[in-house]
CSV table of C-alpha atoms and ligand atoms in Angstrom, one decimal:
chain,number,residue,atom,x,y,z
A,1,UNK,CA,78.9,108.1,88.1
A,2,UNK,CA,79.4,111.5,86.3
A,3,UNK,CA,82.5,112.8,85.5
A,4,UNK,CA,83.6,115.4,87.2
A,5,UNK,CA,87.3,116.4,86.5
A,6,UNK,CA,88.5,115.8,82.8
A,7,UNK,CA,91.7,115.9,81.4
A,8,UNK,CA,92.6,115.3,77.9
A,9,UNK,CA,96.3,115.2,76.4
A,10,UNK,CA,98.0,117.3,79.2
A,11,UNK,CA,101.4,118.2,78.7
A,12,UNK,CA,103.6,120.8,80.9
A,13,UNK,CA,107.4,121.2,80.3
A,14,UNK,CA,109.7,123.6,82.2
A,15,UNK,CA,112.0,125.9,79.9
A,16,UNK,CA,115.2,126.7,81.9
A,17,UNK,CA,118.1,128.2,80.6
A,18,UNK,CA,120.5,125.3,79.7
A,19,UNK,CA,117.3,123.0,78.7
A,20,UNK,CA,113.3,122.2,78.3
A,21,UNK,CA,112.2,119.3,81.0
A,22,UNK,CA,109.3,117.6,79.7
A,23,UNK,CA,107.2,117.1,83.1
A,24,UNK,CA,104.3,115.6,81.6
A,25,UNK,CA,103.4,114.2,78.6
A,26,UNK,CA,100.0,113.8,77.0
A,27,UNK,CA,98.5,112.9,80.4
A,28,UNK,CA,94.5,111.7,80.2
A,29,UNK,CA,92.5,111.3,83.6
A,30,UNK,CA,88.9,111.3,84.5
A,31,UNK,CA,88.0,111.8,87.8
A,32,UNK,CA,84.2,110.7,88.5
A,33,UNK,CA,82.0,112.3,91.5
A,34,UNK,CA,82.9,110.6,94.8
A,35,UNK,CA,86.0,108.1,94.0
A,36,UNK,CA,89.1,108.5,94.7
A,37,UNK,CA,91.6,108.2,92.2
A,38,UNK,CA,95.5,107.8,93.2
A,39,UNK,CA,97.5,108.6,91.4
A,40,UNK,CA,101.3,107.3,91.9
A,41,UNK,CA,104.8,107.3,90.7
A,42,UNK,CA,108.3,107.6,92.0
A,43,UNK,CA,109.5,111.2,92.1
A,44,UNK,CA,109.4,113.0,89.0
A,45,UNK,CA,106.8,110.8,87.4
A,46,UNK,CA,104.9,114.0,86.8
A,47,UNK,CA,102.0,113.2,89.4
A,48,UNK,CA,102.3,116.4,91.5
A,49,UNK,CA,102.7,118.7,88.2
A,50,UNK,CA,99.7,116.9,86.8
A,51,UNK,CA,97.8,117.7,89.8
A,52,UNK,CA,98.9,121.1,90.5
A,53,UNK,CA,97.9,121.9,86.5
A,54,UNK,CA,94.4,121.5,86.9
A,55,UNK,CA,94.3,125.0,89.1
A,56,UNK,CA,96.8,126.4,87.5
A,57,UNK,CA,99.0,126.1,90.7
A,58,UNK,CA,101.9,126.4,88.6
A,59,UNK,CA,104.3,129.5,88.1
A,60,UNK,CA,104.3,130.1,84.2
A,61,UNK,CA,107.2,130.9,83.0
A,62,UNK,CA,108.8,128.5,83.4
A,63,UNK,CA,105.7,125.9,83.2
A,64,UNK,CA,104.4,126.0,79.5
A,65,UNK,CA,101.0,123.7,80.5
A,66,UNK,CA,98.7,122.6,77.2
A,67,UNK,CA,95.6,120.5,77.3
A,68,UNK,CA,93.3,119.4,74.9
A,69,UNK,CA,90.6,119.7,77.4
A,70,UNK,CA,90.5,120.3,80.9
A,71,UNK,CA,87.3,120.7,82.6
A,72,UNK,CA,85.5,120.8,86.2
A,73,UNK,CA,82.3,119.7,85.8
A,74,UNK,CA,81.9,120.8,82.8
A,75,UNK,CA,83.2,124.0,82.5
A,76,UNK,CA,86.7,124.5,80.8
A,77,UNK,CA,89.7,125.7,83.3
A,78,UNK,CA,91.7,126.6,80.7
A,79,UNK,CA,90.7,130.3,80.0
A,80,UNK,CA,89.8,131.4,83.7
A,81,UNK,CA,91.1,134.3,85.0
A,82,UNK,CA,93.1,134.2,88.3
A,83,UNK,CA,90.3,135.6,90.3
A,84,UNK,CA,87.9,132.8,88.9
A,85,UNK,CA,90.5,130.4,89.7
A,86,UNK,CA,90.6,131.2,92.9
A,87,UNK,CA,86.7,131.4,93.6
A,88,UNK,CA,87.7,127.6,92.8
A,89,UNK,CA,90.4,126.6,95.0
A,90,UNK,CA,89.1,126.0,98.7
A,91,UNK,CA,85.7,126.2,96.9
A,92,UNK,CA,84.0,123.1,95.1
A,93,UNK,CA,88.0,122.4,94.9
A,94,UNK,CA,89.6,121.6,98.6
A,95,UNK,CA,93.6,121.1,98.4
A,96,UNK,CA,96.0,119.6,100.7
A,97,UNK,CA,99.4,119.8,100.8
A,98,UNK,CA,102.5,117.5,101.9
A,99,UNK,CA,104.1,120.5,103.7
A,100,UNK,CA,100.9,122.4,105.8
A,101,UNK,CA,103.3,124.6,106.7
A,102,UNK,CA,103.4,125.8,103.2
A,103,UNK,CA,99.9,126.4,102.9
A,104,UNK,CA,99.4,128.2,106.5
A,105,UNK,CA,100.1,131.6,107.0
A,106,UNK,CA,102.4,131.8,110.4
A,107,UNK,CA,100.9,135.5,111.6
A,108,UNK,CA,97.3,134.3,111.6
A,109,UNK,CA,95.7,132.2,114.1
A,110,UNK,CA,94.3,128.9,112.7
A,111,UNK,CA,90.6,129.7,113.8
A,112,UNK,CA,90.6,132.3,111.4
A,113,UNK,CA,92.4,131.0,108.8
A,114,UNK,CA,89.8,128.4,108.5
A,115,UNK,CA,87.4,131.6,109.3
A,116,UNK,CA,88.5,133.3,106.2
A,117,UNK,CA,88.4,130.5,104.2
A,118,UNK,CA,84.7,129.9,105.0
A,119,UNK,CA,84.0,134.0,104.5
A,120,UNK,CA,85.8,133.4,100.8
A,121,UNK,CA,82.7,131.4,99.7
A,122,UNK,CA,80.2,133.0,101.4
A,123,UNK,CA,77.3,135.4,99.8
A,124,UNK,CA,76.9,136.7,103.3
A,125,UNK,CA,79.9,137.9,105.3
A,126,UNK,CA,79.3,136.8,108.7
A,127,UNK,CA,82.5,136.6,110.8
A,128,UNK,CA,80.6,135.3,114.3
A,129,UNK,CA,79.6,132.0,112.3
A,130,UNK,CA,82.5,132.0,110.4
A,131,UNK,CA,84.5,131.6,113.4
A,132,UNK,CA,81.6,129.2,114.8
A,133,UNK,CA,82.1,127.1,111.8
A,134,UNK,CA,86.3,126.9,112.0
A,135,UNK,CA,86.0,125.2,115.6
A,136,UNK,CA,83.3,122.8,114.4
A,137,UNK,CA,85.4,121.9,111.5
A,138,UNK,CA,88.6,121.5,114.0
A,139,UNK,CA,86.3,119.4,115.9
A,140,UNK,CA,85.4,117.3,113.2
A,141,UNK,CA,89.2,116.8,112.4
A,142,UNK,CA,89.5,115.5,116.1
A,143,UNK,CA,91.4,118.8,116.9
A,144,UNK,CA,91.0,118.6,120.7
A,145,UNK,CA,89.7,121.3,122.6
A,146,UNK,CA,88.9,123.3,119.6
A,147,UNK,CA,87.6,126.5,120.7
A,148,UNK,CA,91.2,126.7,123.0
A,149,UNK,CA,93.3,125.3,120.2
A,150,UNK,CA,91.5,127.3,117.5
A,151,UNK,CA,93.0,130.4,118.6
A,152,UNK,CA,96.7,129.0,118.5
A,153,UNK,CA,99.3,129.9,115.3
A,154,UNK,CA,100.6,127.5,112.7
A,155,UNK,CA,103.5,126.9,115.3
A,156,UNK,CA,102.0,125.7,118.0
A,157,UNK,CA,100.2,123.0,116.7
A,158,UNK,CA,102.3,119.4,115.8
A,159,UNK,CA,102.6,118.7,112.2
A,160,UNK,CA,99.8,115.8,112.4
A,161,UNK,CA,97.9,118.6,114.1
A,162,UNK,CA,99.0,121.0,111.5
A,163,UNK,CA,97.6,118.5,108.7
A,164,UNK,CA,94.5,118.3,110.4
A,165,UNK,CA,94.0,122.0,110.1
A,166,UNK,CA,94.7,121.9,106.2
A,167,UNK,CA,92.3,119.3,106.2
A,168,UNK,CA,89.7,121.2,107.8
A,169,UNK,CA,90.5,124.1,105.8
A,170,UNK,CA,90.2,121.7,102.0
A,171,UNK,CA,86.6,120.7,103.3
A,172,UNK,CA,85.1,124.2,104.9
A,173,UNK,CA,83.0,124.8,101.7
A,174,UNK,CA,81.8,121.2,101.2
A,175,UNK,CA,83.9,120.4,98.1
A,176,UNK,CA,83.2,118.6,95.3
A,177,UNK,CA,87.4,117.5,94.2
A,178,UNK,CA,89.7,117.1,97.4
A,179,UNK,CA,93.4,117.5,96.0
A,180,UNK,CA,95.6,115.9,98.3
A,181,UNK,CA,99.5,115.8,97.9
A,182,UNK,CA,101.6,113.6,99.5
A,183,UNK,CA,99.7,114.4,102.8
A,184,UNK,CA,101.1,111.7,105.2
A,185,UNK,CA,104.8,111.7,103.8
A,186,UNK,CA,106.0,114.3,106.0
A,187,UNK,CA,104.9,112.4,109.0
A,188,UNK,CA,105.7,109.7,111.3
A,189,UNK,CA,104.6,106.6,110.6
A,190,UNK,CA,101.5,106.5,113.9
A,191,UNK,CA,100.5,109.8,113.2
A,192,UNK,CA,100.3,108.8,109.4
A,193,UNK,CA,97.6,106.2,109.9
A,194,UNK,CA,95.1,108.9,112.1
A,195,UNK,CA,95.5,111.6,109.5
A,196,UNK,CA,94.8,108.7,106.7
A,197,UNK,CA,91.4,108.3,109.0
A,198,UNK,CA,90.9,111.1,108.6
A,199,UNK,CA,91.1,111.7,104.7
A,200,UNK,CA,88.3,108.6,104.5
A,201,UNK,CA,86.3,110.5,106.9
A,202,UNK,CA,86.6,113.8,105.2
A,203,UNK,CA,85.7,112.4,102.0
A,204,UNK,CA,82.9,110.0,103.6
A,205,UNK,CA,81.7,113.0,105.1
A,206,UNK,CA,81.9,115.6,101.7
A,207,UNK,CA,80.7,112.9,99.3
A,208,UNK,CA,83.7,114.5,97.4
A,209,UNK,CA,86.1,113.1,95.0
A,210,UNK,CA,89.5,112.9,95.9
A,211,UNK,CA,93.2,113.1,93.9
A,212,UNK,CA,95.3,111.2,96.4
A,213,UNK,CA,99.0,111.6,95.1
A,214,UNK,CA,101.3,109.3,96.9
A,215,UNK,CA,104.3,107.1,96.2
A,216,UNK,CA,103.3,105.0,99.0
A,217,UNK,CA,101.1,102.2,97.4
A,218,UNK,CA,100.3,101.0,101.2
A,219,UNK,CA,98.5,104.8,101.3
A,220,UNK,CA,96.7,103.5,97.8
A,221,UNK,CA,95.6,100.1,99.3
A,222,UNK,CA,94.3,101.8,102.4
A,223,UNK,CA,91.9,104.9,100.3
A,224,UNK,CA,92.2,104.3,96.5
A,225,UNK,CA,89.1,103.0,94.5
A,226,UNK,CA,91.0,103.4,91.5
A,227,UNK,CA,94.7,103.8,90.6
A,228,UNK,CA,96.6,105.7,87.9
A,229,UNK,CA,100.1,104.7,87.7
A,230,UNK,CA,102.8,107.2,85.8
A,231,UNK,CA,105.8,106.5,85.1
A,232,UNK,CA,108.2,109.5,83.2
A,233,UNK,CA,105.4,111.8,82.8
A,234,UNK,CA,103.4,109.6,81.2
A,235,UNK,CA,100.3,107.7,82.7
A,236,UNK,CA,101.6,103.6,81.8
A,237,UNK,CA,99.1,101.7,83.9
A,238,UNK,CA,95.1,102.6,85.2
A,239,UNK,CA,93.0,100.1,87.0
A,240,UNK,CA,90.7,99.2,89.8
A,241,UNK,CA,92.4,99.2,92.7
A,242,UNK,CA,92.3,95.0,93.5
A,243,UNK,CA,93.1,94.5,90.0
A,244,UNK,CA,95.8,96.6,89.8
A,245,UNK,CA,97.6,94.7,93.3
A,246,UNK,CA,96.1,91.1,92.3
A,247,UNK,CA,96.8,91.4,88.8
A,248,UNK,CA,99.3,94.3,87.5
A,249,UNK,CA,99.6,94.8,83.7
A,250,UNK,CA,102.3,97.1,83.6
A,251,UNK,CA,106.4,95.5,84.7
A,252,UNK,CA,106.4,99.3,86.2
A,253,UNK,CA,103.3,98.2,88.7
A,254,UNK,CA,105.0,94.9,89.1
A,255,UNK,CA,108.0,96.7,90.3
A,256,UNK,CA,106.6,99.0,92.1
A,257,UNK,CA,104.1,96.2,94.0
A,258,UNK,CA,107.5,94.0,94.3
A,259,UNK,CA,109.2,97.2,96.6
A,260,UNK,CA,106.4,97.2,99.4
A,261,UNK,CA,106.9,95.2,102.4
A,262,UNK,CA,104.2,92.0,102.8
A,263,UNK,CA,102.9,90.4,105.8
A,264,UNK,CA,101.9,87.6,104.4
A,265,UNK,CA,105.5,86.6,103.8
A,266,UNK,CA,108.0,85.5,105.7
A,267,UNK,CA,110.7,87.4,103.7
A,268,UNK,CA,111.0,91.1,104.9
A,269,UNK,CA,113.5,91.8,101.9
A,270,UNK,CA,112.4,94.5,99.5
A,271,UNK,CA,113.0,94.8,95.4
A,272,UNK,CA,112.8,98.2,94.8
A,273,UNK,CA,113.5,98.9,90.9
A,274,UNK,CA,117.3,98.7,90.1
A,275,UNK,CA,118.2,102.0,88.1
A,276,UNK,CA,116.8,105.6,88.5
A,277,UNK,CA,113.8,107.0,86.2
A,278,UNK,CA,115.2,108.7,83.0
A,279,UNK,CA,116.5,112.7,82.7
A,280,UNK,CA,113.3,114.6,81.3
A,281,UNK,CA,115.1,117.0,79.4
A,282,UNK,CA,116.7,113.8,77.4
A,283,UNK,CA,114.1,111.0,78.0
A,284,UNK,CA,115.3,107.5,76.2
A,285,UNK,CA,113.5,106.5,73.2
A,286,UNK,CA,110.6,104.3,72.6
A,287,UNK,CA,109.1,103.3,76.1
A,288,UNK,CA,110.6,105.4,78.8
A,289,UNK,CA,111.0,102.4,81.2
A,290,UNK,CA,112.8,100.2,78.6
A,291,UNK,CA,116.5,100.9,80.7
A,292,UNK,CA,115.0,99.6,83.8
A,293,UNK,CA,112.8,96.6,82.5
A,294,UNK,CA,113.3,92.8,82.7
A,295,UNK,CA,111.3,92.4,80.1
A,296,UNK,CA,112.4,95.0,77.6
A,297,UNK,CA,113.2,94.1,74.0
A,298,UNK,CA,114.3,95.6,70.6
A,299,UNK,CA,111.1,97.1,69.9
A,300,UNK,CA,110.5,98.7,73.1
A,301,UNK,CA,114.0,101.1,72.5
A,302,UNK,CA,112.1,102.6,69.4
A,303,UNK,CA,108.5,102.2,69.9
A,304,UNK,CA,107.1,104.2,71.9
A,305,UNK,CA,103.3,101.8,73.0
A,306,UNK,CA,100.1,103.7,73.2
A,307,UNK,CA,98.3,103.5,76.6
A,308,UNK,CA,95.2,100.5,75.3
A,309,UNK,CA,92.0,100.1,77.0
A,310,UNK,CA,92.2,96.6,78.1
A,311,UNK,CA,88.6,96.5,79.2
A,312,UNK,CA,86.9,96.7,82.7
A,313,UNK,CA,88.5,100.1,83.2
A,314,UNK,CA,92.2,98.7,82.7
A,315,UNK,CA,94.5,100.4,80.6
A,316,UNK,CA,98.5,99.5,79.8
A,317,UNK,CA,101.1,101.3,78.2
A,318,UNK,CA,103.2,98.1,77.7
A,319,UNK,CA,103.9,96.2,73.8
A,320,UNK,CA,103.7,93.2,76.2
A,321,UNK,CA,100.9,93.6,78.7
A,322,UNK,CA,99.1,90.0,77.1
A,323,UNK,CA,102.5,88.3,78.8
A,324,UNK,CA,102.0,89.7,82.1
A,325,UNK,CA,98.3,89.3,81.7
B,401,SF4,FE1,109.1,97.0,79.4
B,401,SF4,FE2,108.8,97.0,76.7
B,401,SF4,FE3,106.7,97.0,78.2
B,401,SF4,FE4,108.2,99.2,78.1
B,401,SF4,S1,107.0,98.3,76.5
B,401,SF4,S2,107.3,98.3,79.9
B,401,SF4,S3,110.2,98.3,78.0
B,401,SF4,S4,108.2,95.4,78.1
């Protein structure tokens, strides 16, 4: 598989006035054509910032973002003008967002939201197919009675109905990268499972490769092929996704695996991680996670370790990974 999203030695910090917050650091992630990759941390790992650098999503000032590389399919993001940026987004780049409510513009209907979206990409400006086109795609989203329910506003529709309509909207022009942000966390828990359905069936249907951000690792077990784990802005952990549940290399991953719930126990008692991740405008020395980790010695509070290839696509950012191996 090609690669198709590259990102080399990202780092994006946020000046404010009393200090710098360093939001991600020295982030590396290849995204090849048709996986999806999740990536996923507790909040503040710097997962949503790392995502929302790629298009330039955020506001600078106060993001400073630098990157050694950072290419879509070959062609370097870094230097593109707004207007090229946006030819991008809901282009051969879909995005979907926790909140749809964000995203959706509450005068419009959401026919021709998805309408204009379509007409964005288009050579030829034809509003009648269009139109045609955003009630197939609210049908393909199992948007009931489309044609009806295409004509409605952002606030008549339910939020799991709302997401579907984002969803729509990320694949009108057959994309080649689906973003998607925390897109079931806003919703309750049945609703969560259709609209994850429905992310396998977008993508199945696209071919395209998705960013799935989550902090639910049952989301990650349910889509992921692969799994990028970050922990203080860094990435600390990358694997397949069996490898990564059957056989973490990272006491992060371990943590993180101990806090979901199992059925195959008989214990419904959950470890989440005892302490909070560190202040990013003062982040400890050495390894970020050495406040919070069992197995954290004298090295680890001055030594910062280097995320090593492992082999078979498994990297660590752990002086100790051999141990858990
Ligand atoms: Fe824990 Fe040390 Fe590994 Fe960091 S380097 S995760 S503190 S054992």
């Amino acid at each position: 598989m090609s690669v198709l999203l590259r990102i080399e030695n990202l780092s994006v910090d946020f000046h404010t006035d009393d200090a710098v917050v360093h939001a991600v650091d020295g982030v590396d992630l290849e995204v090849h054509e048709g996986e999806i990759v999740a990536v996923v941390g507790e909040s503040g790992s710097g997962k949503t910032v790392t995502a929302m650098s790629v298009l330039r999503l955020l506001r600078e000032p106060p993001a400073r973002v630098s990157a050694d590389t950072l290419a879509f399919r070959g062609q370097d993001l870094r230097g593109l003008s707004p207007r090229q940026l946006r030819a991008i987004r809901g282009g051969p780049v879909g995005m979907i967002f926790q909140d749809p409510m964000t995203a959706l513009n509450p005068v419009l209907s959401i026919g021709e939201q998805i309408a204009e979206a379509v007409l964005l990409h288009q050579d030829r400006r034809d509003g009648r197919a269009a139109r045609a086109r955003a009630v197939q795609l609210l049908a393909l989203v199992g948007v009931p009675d489309a044609a009806h329910r295409a004509r409605q506003y952002p606030h008549e529709f339910s939020g799991g109905m709302r997401q579907r309509a984002m969803i729509a909207m990320a694949i009108a022009n057959d994309p080649d990268l689906i973003i998607a942000d925390e897109p079931t966390t806003a919703l309750d828990v049945t609703i969560q499972a259709q609209v994850l359905q429905l992310l396998r069936k977008a993508q199945r249907e696209t071919g395209a490769a998705t960013i799935l951000i989550t902090h639910d690792l049952g989301v990650v077990a349910e889509l992921a092929d692969r799994v990028v784990v970050m922990y203080a802005g860094r990435v600390v952990e990358t694997a397949e996704v069996h490898a990564l549940f059957g056989r973490p290399r990272h006491p992060y991953t371990l943590g993180l695996l101990a806090s979901l719930p199992r059925m195959d126990t008989e214990t419904d008692r959950l470890d989440p991680i005892p302490g909070n991740p560190p202040n990013m405008a003062a982040p400890p020395p050495g390894c970020p996670f050495h406040p919070r980790c069992p197995l954290a010695r004298d090295v680890c509070r001055t030594e910062r370790p280097a995320l090593l290839d492992l082999g078979d696509g498994r990297r660590s950012a752990c002086h100790f990974h051999e141990e858990l191996a």
